[in-house]
PDB file of C-alpha atoms in Angstrom:
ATOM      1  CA  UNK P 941     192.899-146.717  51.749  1.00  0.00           C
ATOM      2  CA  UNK P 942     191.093-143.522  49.879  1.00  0.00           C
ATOM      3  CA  UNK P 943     187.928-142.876  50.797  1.00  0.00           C
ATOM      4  CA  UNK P 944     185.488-144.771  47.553  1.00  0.00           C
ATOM      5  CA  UNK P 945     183.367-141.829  46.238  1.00  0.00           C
ATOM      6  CA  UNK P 946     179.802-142.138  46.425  1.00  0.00           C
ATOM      7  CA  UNK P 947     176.329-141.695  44.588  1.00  0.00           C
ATOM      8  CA  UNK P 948     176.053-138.042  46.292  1.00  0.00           C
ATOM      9  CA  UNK P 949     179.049-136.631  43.789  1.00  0.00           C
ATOM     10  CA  UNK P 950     176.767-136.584  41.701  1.00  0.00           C
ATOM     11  CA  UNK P 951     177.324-134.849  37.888  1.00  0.00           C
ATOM     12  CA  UNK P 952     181.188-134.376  39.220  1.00  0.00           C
ATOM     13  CA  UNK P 953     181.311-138.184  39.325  1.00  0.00           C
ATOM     14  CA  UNK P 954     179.887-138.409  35.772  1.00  0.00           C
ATOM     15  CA  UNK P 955     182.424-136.438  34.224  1.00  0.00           C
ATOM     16  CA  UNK P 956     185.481-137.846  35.904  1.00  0.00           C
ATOM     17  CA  UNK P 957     183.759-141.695  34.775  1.00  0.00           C
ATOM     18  CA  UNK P 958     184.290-140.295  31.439  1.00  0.00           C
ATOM     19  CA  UNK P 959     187.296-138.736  31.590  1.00  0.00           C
ATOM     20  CA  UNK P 960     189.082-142.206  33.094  1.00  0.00           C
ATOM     21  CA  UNK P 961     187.103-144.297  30.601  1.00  0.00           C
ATOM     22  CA  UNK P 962     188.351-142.102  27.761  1.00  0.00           C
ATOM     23  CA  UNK P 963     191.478-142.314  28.610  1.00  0.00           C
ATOM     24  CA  UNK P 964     191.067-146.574  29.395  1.00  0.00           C
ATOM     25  CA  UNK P 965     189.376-147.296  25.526  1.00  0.00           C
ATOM     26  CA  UNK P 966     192.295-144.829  24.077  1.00  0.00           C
ATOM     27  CA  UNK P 967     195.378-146.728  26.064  1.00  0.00           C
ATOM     28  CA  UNK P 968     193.827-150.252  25.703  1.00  0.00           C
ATOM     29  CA  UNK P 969     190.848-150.629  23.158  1.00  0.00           C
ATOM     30  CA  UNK P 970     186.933-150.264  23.909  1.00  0.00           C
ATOM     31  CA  UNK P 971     187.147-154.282  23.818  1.00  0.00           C
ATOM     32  CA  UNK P 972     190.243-155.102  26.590  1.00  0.00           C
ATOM     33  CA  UNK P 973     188.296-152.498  28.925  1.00  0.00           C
ATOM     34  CA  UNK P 974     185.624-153.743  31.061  1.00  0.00           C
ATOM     35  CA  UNK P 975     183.395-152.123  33.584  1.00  0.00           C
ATOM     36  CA  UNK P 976     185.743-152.897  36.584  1.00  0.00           C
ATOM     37  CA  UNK P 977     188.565-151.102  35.020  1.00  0.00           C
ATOM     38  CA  UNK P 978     186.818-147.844  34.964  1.00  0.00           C
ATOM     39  CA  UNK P 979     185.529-148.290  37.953  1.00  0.00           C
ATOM     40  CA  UNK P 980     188.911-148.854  39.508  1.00  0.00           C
ATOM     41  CA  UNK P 981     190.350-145.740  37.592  1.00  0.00           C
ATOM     42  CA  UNK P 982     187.742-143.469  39.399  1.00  0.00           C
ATOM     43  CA  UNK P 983     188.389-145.311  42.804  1.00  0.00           C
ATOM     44  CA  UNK P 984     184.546-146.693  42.986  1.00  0.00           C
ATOM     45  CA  UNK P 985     182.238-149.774  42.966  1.00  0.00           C
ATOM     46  CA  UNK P 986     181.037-151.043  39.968  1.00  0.00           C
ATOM     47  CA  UNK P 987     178.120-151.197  41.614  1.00  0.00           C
ATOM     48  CA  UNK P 988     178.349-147.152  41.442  1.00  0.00           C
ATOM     49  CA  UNK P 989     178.947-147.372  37.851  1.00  0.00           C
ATOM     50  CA  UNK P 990     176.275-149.389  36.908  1.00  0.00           C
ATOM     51  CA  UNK P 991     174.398-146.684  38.851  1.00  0.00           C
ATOM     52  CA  UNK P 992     175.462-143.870  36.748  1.00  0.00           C
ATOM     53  CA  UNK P 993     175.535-146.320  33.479  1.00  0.00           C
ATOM     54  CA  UNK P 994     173.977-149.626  32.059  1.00  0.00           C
ATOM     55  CA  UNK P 995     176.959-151.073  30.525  1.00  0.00           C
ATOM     56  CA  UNK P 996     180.301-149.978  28.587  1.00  0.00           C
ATOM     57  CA  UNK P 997     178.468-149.459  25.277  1.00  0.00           C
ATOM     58  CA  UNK P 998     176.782-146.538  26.972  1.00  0.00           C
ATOM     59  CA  UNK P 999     179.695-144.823  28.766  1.00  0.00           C
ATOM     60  CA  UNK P1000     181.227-145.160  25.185  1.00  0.00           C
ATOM     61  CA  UNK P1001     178.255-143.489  23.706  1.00  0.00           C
ATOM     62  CA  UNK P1002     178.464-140.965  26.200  1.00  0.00           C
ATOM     63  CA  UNK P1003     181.616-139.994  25.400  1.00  0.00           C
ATOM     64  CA  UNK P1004     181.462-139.983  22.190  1.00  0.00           C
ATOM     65  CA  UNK P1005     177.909-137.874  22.822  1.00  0.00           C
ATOM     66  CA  UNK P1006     179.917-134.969  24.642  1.00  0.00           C
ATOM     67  CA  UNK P1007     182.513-134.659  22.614  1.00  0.00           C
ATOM     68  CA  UNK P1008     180.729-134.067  19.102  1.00  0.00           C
ATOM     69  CA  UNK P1009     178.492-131.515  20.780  1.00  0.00           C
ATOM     70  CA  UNK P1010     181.252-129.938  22.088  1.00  0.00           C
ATOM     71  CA  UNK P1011     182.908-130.020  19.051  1.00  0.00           C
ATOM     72  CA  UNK P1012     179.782-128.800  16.767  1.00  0.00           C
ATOM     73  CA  UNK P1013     179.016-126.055  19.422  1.00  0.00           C
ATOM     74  CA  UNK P1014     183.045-124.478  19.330  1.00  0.00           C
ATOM     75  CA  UNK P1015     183.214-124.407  15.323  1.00  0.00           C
ATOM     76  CA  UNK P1016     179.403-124.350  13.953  1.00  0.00           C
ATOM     77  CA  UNK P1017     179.102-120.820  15.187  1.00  0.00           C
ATOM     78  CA  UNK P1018     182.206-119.600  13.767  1.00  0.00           C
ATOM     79  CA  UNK P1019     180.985-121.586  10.533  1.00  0.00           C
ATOM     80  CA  UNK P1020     177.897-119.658  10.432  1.00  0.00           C
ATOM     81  CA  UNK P1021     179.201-115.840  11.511  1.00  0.00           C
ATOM     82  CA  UNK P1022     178.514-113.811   8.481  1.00  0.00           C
ATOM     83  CA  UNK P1023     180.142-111.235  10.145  1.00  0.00           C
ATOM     84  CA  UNK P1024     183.204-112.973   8.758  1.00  0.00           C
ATOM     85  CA  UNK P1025     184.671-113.237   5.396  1.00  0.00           C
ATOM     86  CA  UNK P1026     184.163-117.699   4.255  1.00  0.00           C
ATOM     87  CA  UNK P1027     188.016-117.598   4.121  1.00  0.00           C
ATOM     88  CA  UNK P1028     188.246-116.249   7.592  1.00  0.00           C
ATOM     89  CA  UNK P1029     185.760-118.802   8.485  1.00  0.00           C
ATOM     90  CA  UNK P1030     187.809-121.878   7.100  1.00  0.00           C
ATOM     91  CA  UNK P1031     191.011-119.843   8.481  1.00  0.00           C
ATOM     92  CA  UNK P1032     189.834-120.284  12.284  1.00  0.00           C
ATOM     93  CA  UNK P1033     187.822-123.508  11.578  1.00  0.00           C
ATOM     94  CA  UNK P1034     191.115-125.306  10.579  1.00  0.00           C
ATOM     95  CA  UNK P1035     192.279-124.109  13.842  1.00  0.00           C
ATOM     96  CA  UNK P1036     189.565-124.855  15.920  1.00  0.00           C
ATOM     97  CA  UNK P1037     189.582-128.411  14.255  1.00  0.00           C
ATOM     98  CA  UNK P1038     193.078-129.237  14.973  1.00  0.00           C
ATOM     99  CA  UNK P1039     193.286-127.321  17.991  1.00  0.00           C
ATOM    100  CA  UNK P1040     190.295-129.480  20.040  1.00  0.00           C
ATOM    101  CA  UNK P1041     191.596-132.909  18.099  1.00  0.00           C
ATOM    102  CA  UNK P1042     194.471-132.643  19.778  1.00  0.00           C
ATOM    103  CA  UNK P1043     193.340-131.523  22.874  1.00  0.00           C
ATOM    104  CA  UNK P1044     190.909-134.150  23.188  1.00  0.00           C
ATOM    105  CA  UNK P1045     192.392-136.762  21.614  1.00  0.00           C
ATOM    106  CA  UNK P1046     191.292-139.992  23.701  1.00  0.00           C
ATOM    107  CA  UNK P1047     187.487-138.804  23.378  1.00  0.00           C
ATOM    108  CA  UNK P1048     188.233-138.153  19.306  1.00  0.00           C
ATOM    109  CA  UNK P1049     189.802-141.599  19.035  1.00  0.00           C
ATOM    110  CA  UNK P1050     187.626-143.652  20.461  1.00  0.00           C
ATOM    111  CA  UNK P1051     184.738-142.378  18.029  1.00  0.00           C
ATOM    112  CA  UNK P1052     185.686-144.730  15.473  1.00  0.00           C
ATOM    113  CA  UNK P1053     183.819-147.725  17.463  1.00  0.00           C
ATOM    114  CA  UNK P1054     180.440-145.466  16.465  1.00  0.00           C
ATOM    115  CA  UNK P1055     180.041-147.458  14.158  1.00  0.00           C
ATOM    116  CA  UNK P1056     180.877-150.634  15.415  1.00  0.00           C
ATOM    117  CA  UNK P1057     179.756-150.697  19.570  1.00  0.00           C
ATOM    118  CA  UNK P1058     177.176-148.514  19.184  1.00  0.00           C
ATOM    119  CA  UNK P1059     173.161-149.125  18.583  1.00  0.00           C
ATOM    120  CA  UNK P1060     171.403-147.615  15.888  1.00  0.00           C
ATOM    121  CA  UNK P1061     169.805-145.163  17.670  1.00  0.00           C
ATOM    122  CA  UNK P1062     173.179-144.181  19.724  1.00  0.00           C
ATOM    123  CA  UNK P1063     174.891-144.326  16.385  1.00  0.00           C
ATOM    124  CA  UNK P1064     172.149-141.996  14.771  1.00  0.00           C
ATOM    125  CA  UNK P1065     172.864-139.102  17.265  1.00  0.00           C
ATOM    126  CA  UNK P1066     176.286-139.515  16.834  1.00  0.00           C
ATOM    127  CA  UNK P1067     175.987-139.157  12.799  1.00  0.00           C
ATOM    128  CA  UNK P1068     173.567-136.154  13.148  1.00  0.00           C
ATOM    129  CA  UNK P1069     176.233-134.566  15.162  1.00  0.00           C
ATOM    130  CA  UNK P1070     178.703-135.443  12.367  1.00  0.00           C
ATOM    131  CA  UNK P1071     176.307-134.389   9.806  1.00  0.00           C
ATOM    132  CA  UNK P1072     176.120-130.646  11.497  1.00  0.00           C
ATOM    133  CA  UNK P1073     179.460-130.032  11.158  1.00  0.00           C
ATOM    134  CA  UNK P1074     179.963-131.159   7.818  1.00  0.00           C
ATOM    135  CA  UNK P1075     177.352-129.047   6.646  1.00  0.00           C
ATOM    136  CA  UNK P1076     178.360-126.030   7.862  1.00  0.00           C
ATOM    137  CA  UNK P1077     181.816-126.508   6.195  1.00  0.00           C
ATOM    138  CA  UNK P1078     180.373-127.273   2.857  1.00  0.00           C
ATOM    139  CA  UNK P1079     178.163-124.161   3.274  1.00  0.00           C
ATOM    140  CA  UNK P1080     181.051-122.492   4.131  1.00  0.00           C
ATOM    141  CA  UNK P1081     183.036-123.364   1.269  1.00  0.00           C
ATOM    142  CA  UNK P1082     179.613-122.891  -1.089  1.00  0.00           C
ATOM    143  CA  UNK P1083     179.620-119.297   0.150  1.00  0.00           C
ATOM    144  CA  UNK P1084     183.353-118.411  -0.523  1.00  0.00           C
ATOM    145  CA  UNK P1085     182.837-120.330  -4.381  1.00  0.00           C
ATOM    146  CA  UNK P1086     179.770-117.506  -4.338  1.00  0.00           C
ATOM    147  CA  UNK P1087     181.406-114.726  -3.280  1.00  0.00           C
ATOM    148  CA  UNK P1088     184.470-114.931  -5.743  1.00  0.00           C
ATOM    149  CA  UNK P1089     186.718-116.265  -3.166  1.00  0.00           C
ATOM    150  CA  UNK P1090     187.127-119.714  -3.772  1.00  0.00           C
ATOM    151  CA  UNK P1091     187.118-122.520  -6.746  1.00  0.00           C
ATOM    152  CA  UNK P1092     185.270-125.043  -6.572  1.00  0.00           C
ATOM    153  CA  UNK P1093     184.416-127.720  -9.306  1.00  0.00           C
ATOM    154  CA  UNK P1094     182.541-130.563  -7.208  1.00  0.00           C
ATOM    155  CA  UNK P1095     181.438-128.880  -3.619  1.00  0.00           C
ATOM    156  CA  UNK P1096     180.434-132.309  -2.289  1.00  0.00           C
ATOM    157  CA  UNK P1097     184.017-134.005  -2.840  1.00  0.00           C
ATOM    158  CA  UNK P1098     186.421-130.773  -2.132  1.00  0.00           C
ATOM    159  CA  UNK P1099     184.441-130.417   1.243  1.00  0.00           C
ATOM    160  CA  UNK P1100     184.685-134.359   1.685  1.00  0.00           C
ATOM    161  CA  UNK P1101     189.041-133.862   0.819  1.00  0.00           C
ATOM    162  CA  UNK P1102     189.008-131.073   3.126  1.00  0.00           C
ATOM    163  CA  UNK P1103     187.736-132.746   6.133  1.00  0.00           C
ATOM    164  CA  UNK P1104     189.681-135.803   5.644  1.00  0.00           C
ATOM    165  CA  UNK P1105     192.686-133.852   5.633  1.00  0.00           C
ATOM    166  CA  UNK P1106     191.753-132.574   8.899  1.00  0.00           C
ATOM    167  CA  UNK P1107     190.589-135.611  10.616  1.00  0.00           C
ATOM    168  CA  UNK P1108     193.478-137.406   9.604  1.00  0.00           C
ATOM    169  CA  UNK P1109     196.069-134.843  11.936  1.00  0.00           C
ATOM    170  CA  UNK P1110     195.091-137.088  14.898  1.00  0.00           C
ATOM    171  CA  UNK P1111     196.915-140.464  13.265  1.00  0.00           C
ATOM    172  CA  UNK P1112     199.847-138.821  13.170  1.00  0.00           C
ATOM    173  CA  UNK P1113     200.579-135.513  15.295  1.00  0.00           C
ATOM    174  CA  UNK P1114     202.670-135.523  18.201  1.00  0.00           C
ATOM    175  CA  UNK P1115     203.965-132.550  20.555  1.00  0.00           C
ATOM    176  CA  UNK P1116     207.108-134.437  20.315  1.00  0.00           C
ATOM    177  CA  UNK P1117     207.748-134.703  16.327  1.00  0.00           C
ATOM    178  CA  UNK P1118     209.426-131.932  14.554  1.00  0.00           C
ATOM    179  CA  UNK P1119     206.844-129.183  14.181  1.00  0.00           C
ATOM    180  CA  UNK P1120     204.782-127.857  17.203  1.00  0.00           C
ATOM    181  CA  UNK P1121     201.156-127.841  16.758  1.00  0.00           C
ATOM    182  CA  UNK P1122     200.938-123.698  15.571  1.00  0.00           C
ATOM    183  CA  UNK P1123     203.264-125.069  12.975  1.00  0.00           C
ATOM    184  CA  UNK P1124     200.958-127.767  11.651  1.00  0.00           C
ATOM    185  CA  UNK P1125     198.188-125.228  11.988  1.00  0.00           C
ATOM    186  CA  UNK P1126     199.395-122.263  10.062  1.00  0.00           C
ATOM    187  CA  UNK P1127     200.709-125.592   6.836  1.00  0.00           C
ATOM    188  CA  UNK P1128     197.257-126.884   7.284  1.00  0.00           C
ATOM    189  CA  UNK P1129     195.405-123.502   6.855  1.00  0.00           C
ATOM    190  CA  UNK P1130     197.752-123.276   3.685  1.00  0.00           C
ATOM    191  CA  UNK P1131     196.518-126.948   2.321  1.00  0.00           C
ATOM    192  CA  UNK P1132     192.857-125.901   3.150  1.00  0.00           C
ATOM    193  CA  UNK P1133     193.163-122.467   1.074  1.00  0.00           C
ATOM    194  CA  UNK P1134     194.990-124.075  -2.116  1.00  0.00           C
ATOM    195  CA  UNK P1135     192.391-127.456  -2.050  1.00  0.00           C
ATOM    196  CA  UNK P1136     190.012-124.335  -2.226  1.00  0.00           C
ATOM    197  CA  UNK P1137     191.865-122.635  -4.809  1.00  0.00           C
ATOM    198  CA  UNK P1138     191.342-119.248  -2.497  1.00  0.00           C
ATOM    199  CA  UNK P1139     191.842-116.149  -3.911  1.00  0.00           C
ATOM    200  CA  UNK P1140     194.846-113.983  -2.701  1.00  0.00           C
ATOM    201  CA  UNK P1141     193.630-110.756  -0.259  1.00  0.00           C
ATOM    202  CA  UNK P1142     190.737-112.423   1.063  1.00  0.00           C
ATOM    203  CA  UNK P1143     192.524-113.344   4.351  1.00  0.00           C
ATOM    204  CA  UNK P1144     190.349-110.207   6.473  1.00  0.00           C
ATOM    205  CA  UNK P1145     188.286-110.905   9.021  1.00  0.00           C
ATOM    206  CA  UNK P1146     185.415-108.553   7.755  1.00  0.00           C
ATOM    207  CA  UNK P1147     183.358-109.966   5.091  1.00  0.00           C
ATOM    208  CA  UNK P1148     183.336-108.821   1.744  1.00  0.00           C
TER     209      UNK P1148
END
């Protein structure tokens, strides 16, 4: 029998909790996984887990937690580089977008339970994390009506279309369909640029 890893892995041991519980709430729902399954996946005690977390509502927060941040911190800064034209911006965002989605999909799915498992103040970071992102596309897209690039009648609703669009990839995507994912990419950049009614020759990466 495997040796049961201990308390002394430490942060290590965190991230592999998550990574099995991920995977557990995305194969068989947040509610048909308890605390003893994860704890199984991992190959430790509950009495481990319960050392590293209080219950299954807050390894689902924590999940949920890491991802967003590390979702906000890969495509807020692109979002924000000035450096860049906006349609360069939304260009790479698109990518980034559908590019981590995919990547991460167990920790994406299981965020629709924030607002269902979580507590208000677990839900609250969650949202604020949310809130970032959205932001800094609608700022986006405000710059590129600004600078001539875009067209944009109602900022609030074309940014709300746009992100829709994008969060809805993960229902239906697979490696396996028809198109590989640099396909669905480069027709979803295309989508993005006509919602936005771009302007032709303001593809560059320099801004204008």
């Amino acid at each position: 029998m495997a040796r049961k890893k201990s308390l002394d892995d430490g942060p290590v041991l965190r991230g592999q909790i998550l990574e099995c519980a991920s995977r557990l709430f995305y194969e068989r729902g947040f509610g048909a996984t308890s605390i003893r399954d994860i704890a199984e996946a991992v190959g430790i005690s509950s009495s481990t887990m319960y050392h590293h977390f209080t219950n299954k509502q807050d390894v689902l927060h924590a999940i949920v937690f890491r991802f967003m941040t590390d979702f906000v911190e890969a495509t807020v800064p692109t979002l924000s580089d000035r450096s860049l034209s906006p349609t360069e911006r939304i260009r790479r965002t698109v990518r980034l977008h559908i590019e981590i989605s995919d990547d991460r999909r167990p920790e994406l799915l299981v965020g629709n339970p924030i607002r269902y498992a979580l507590t208000p103040a677990q839900k609250e970071q969650g949202v604020k994390l949310q809130t970032v992102y959205h932001d800094a596309v609608r700022d986006t897209i405000k710059d590129g009506a600004q600078a001539g690039e875009f067209t944009v009648e109602n900022l609030a609703i074309t940014t709300m279309a746009v992100l829709d669009m994008l969060n809805g990839i993960r229902e239906w995507f697979s490696p396996n369909g028809p198109l590989t994912r640099d396909e669905v990419i480069d027709h979803y950049v295309d989508l993005v640029l006509t919602i936005l009614a771009a302007r032709p020759g303001t593809s560059s990466g320099s801004a204008i």
